[in-house]
Coordinates of C-alpha atoms and ligand atoms in Angstrom, one line a residue:
X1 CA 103.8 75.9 109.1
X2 CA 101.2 78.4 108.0
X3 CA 101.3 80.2 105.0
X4 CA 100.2 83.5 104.3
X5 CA 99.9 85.4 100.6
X6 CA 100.5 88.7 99.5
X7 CA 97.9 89.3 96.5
X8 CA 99.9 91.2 93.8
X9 CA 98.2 89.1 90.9
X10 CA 100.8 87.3 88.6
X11 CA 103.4 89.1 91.4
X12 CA 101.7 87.8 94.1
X13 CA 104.1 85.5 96.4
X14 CA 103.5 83.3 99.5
X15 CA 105.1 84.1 103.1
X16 CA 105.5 80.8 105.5
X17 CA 105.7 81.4 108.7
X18 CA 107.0 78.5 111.3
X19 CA 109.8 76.9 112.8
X20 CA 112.5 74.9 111.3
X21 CA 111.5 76.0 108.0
X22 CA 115.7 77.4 107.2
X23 CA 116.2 73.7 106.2
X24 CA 113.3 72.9 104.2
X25 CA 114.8 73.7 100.4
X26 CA 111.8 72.8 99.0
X27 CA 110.3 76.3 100.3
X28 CA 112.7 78.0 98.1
X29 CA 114.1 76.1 95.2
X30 CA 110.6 76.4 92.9
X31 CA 111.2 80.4 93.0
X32 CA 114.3 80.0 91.6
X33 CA 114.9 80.3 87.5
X34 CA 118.4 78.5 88.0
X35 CA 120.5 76.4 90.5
X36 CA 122.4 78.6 91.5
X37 CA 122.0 82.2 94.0
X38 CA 123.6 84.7 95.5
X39 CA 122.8 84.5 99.8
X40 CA 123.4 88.1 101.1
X41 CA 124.0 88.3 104.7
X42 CA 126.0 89.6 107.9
X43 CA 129.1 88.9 109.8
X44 CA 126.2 88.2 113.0
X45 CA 124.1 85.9 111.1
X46 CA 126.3 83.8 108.9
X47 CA 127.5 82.0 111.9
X48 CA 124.4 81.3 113.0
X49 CA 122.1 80.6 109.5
X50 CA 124.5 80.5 106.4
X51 CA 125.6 76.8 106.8
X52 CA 121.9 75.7 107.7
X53 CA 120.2 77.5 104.7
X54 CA 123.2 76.8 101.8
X55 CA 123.0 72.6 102.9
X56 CA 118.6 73.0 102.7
X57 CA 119.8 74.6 99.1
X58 CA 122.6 72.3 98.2
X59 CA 120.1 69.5 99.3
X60 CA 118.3 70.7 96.0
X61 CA 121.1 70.8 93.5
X62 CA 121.4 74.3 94.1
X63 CA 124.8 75.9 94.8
X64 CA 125.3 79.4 96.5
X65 CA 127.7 82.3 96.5
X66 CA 128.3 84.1 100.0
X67 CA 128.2 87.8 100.3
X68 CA 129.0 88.2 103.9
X69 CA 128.7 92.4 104.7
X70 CA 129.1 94.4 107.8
X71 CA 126.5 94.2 110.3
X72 CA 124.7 97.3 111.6
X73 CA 122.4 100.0 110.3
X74 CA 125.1 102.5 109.8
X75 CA 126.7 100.2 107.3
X76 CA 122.6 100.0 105.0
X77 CA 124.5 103.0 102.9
X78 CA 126.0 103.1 99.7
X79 CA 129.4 101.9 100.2
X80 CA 128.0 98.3 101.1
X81 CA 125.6 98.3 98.6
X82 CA 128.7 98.8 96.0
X83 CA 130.4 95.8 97.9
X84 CA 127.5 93.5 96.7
X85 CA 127.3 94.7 93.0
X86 CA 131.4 94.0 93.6
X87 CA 130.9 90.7 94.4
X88 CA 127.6 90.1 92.4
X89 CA 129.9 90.8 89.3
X90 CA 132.9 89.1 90.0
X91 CA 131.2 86.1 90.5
X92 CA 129.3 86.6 87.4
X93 CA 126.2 86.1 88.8
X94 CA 123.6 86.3 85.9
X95 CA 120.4 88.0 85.6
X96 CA 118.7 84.6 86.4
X97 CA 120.6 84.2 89.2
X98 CA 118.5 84.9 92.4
X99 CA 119.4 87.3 95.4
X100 CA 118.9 85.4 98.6
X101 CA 118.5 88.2 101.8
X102 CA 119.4 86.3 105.1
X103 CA 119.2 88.6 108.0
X104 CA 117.4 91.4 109.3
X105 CA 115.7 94.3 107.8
X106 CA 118.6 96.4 106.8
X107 CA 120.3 93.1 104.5
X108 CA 116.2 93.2 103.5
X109 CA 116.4 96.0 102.3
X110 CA 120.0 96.5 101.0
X111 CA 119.8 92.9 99.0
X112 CA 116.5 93.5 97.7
X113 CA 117.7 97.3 96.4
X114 CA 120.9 95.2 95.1
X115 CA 118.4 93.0 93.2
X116 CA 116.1 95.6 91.7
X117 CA 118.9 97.3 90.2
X118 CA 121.7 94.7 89.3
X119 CA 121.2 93.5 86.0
X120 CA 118.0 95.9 85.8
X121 CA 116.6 93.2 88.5
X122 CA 117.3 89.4 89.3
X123 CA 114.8 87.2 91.5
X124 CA 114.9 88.2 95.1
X125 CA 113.9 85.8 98.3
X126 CA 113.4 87.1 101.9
X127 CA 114.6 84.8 104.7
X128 CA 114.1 87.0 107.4
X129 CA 115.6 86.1 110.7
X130 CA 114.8 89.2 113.3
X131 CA 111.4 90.0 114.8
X132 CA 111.0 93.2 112.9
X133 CA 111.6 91.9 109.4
X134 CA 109.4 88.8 110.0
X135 CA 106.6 90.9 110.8
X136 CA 107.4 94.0 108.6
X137 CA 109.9 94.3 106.6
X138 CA 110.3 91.3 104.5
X139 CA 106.6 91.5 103.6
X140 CA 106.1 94.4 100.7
X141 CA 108.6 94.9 98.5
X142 CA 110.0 98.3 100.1
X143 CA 114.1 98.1 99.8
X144 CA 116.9 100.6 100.0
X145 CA 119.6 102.8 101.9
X146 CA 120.0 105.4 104.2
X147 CA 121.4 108.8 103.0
X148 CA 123.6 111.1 105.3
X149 CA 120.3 113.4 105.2
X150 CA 117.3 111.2 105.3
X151 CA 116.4 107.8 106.4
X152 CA 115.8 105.0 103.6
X153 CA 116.2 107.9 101.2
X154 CA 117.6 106.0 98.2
X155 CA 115.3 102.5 97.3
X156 CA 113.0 101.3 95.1
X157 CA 109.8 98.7 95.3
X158 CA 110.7 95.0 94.5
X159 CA 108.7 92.5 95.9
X160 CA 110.4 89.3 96.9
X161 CA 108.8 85.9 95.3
X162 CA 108.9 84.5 98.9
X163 CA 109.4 84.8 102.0
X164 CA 110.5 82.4 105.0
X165 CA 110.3 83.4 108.3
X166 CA 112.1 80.6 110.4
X167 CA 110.7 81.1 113.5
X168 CA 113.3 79.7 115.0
X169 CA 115.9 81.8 114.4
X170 CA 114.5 84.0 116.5
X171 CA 115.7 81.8 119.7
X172 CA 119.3 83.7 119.0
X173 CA 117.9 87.5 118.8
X174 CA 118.9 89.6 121.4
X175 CA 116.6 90.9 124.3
X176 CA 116.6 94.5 122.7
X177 CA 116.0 93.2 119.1
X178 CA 113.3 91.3 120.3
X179 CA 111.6 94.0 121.8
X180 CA 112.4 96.4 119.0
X181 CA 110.8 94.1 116.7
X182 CA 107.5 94.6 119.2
X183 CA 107.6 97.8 118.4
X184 CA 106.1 97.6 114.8
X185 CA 103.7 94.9 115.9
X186 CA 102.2 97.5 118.1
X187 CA 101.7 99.9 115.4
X188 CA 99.2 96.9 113.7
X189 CA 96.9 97.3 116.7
X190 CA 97.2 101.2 116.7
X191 CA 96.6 101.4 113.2
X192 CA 94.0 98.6 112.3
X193 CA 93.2 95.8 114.9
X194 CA 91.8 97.1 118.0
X195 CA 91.2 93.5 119.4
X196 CA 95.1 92.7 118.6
X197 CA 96.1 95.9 120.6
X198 CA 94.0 94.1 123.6
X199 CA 95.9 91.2 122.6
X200 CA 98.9 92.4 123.3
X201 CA 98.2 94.6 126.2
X202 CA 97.2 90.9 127.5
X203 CA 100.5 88.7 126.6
X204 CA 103.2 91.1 126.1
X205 CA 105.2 89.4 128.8
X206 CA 104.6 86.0 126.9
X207 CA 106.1 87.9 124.0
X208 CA 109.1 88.9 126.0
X209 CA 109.5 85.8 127.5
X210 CA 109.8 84.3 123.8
X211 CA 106.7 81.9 124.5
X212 CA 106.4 80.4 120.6
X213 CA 102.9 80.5 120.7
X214 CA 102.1 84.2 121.1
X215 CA 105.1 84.8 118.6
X216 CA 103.6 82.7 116.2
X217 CA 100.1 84.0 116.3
X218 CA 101.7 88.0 116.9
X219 CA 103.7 87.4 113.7
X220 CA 101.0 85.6 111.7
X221 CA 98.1 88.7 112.5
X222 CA 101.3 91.2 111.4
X223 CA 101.5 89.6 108.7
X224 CA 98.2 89.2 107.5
X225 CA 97.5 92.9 108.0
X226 CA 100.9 93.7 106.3
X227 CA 99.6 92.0 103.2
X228 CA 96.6 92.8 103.3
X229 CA 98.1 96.3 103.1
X230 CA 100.2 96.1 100.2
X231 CA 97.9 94.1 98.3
X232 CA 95.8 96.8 98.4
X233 CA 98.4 100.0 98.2
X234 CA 101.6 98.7 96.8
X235 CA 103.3 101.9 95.8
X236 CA 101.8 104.0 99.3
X237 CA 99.6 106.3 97.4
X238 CA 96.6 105.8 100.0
X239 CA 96.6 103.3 103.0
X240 CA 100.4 101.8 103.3
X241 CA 101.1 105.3 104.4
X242 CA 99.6 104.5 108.0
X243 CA 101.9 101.6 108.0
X244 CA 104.8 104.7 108.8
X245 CA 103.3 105.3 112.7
X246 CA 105.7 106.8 114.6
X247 CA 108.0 106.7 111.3
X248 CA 108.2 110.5 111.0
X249 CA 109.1 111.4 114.7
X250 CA 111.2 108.1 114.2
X251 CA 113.4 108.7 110.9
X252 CA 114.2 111.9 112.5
X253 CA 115.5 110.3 115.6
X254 CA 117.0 107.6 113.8
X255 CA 118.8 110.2 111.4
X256 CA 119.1 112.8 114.2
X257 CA 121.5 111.0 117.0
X258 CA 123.0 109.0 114.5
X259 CA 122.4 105.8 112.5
X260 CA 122.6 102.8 114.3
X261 CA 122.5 104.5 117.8
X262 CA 118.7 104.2 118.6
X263 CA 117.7 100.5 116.9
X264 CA 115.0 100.9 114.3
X265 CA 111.9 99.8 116.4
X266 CA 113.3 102.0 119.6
X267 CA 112.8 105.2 117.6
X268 CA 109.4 104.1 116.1
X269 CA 108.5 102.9 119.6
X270 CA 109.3 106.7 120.6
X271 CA 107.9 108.0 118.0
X272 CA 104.0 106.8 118.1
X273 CA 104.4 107.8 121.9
X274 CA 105.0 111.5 120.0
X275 CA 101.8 110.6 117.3
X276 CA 99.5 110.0 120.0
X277 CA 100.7 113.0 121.9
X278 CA 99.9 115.0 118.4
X279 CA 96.7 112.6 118.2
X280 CA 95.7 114.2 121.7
X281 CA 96.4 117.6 120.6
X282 CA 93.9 117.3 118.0
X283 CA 91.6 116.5 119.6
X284 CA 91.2 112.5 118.3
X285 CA 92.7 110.7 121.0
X286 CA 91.7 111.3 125.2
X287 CA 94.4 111.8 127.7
X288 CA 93.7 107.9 129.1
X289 CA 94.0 106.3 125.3
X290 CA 98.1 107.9 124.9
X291 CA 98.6 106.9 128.5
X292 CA 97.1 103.4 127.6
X293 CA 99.4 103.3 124.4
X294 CA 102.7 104.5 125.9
X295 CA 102.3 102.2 128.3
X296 CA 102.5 99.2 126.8
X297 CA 105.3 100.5 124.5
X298 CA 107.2 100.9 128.1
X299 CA 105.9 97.2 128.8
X300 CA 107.4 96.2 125.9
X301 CA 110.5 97.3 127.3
X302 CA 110.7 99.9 124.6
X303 CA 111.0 104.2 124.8
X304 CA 108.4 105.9 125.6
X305 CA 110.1 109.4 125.3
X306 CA 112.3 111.1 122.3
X307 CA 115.7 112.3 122.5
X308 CA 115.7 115.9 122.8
X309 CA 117.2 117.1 119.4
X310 CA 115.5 120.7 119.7
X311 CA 112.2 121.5 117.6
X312 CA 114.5 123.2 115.0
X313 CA 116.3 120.3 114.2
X314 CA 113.1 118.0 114.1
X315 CA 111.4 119.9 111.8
X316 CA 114.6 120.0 109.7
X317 CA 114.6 116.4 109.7
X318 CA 111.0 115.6 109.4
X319 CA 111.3 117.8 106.2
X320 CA 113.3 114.8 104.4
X321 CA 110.2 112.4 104.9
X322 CA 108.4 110.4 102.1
X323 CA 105.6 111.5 103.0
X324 CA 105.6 115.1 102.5
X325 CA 103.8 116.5 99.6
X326 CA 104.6 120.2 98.0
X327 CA 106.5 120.8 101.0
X328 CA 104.5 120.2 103.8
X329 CA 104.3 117.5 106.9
X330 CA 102.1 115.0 106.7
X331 CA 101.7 112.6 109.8
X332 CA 99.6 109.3 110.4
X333 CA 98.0 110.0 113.7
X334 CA 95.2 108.2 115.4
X335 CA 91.4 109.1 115.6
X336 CA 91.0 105.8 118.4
X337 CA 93.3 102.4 119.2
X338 CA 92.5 101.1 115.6
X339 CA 92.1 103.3 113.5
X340 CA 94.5 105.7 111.9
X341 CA 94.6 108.3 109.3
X342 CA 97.1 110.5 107.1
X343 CA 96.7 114.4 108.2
X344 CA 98.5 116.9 106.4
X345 CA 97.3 121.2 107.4
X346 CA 98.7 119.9 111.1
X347 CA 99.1 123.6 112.8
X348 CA 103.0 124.2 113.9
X349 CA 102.8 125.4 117.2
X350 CA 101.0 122.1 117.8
X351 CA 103.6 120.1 116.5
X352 CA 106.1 122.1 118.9
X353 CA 104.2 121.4 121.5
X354 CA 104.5 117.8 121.1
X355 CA 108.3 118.2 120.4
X356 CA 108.3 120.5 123.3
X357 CA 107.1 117.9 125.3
X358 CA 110.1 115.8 124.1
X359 CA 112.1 118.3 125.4
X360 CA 110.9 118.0 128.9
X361 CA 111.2 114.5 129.3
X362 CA 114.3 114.1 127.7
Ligands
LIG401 P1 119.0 94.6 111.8 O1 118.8 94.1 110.4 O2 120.1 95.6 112.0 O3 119.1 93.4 112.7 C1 119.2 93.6 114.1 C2 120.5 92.9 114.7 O4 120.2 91.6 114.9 C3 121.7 93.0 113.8 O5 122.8 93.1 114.6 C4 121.7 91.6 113.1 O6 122.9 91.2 112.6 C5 121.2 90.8 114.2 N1 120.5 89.5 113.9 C6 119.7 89.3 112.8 N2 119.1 88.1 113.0 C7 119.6 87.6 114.1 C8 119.3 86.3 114.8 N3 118.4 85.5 114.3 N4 120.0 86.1 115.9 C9 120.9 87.0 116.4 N5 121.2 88.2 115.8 C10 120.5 88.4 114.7 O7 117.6 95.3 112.3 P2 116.1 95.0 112.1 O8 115.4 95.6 113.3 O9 115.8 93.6 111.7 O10 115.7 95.9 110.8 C11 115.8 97.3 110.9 C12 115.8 97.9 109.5 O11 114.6 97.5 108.8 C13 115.9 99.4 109.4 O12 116.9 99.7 108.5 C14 114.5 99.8 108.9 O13 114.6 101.0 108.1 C15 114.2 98.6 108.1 N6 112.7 98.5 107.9 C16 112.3 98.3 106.6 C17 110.9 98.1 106.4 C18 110.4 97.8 105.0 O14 109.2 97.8 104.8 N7 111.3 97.5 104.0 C19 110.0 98.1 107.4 C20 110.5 98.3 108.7 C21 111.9 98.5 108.9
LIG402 N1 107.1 99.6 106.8 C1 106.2 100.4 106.1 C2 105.8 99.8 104.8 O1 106.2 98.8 104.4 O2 105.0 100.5 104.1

């Protein structure tokens, strides 16, 4: 096992990383303020992790109520949400009583919105159990829903006091998740690790093929650079923001086609294929570099080109991004492979020349 920490001072909380780790209790139970907790999850993975992780906890004295919700991306909305506060209540859990999140990102970040807000905020754990939330979105402390008009629209920051990313569990994910996951570990090579993106360029077929070791170490160095991130930027109000590559372009897909349609790490995937096209245009990136970067986000078995929603409707959608500031488009794009920056005063008829190119490939 190796253990990680997210610096937050007095909030700060460890992340272990390894295999197995779903039955070791003891990685959990000193986080908790009672014996008892709440373990939200999915019709997908309570089959597969619900039994494991309430025996490790029951191993402990600790007993657990199940929240079982809908699986799928569509359902991370407020009608599910509503369903846990349902069951939260009539199962009078207490403020002490902590919110267990056992799944991917979107039970991540639907529990962990669920346990800011009930009770004005209970103790919240992240067991994360796809690639994508071990190496994102578990780590930080960004929860919430979608909204009919805008991608992860409704949330708030609650960081978890652990997290445990059973390696294992990965064994089970489907092909696409898997490579969906790959998706955001790209982005830490865009964004900040030059040498990782050479890494990966190297053994993205061992990271296909599942080989444990090059997961390990991939989700280890995401991690790391994830917390070393939000130790320094919790609320986004300087560098987290480059942690979105590929998330404007991609919220817009995602919210475009339709929830659930394109996976999560598909439409980022896209999407910083579409920020290194804009990169390009700018000026900061050479022809070779976006060729370089889409393709190993096509060796990762992962979209290199956009759905063709029309400029119109992009910009429409892109409009409804966190990032935007008195109105205007801000995008992370990349001066070189490693380094990234926020750039609002983008001119237009760039940015529908990179949509237009969408268009053509679509
Ligand atoms: P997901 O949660 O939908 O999980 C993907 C699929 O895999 C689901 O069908 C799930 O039931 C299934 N699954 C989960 N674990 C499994 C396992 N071990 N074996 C078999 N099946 C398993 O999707 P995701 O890619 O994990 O997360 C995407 C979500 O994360 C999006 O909503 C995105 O907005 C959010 N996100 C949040 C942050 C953040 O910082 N909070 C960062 C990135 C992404
Ligand atoms: N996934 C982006 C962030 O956590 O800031």
């Amino acid at each position: 096992m190796e253990t990680l920490t997210v610096g937050l001072g007095e909030r700060s909380y460890p992340i272990h990383i390894g295999a197995g780790l779903l039955s070791r209790g003891e990685l959990i139970i000193p986080h908790l303020a009672q014996p008892r907790a709440a373990i939200i999850t999915n019709s997908v993975v309570a089959p597969l992790y619900l039994d494991p992780l309430k025996k490790a906890l029951a191993g402990g004295g600790v007993s657990c109520i199940e929240i079982v919700l809908p699986d799928g991306e569509e359902r991370k909305n407020w009608e599910t949400l509503n369903q846990v506060y349902d069951a939260l209540l009539s199962s009078r859990c207490e403020r002490s009583t902590a919110v267990i999140a056992l799944g991917g990102g979107v039970i991540g970040d639907l529990a962990g919105f669920a346990a800011s807000s009930y009770q004005r905020g209970v103790p919240f754990i992240q067991v994360p159990t796809t690639l994508l939330a071990q190496v994102d979105s578990s780590v930080g402390g960004k929860t919430g829903i979608n909204h009919p008009l805008g991608k992860n629209m409704i949330g708030a920051f609650y960081q978890p006091r652990v997290v445990l990313a059973d390696t294992a569990t990965l064994n089970t994910l489907p092909d696409r998740e898997l490579k969906a996951g790959l998706a955001e570990v790209i982005k830490y090579g865009l964004i900040r690790d030059f040498a990782f993106f050479e890494w990966l360029e190297a053994h993205v077929d061992h990271l296909l093929a599942r080989d444990p070791e090059a997961l390990a170490y991939a989700i280890r160095v995401s991690c790391q650079h994830k917390a070393e991130v939000v130790a320094a930027d919790e609320r986004e109000s300087g560098v987290r923001a480059l942690l979105n590559l590929g998330h404007t372009f991609g919220h817009a897909i995602e919210a475009g086609i339709g929830y659930g349609k394109w996976l999560h790490g598909e439409a980022v995937a896209a999407g910083i294929v579409l920020a290194a096209d804009l990169s390009r245009r700018l000026g900061y990136l050479g022809g070779p570099e976006v060729e370089r970067i889409a393709n190993l986000v096509g060796r990762a078995g992962l979209p290199v080109k956009a759905p063709d929603l029309g400029s119109d409707r992009y910009l429409e959608l892109m409009g409804v991004d966190k990032k935007v500031v008195s109105g205007k488009l801000r995008f992370v794009l990349l001066k070189k492979i490693g380094l990234a920056e926020v750039c609002s005063d983008v001119p237009e008829p760039l940015i529908l020349e990179t949509l237009a190119g969408a268009a053509l490939h679509a």
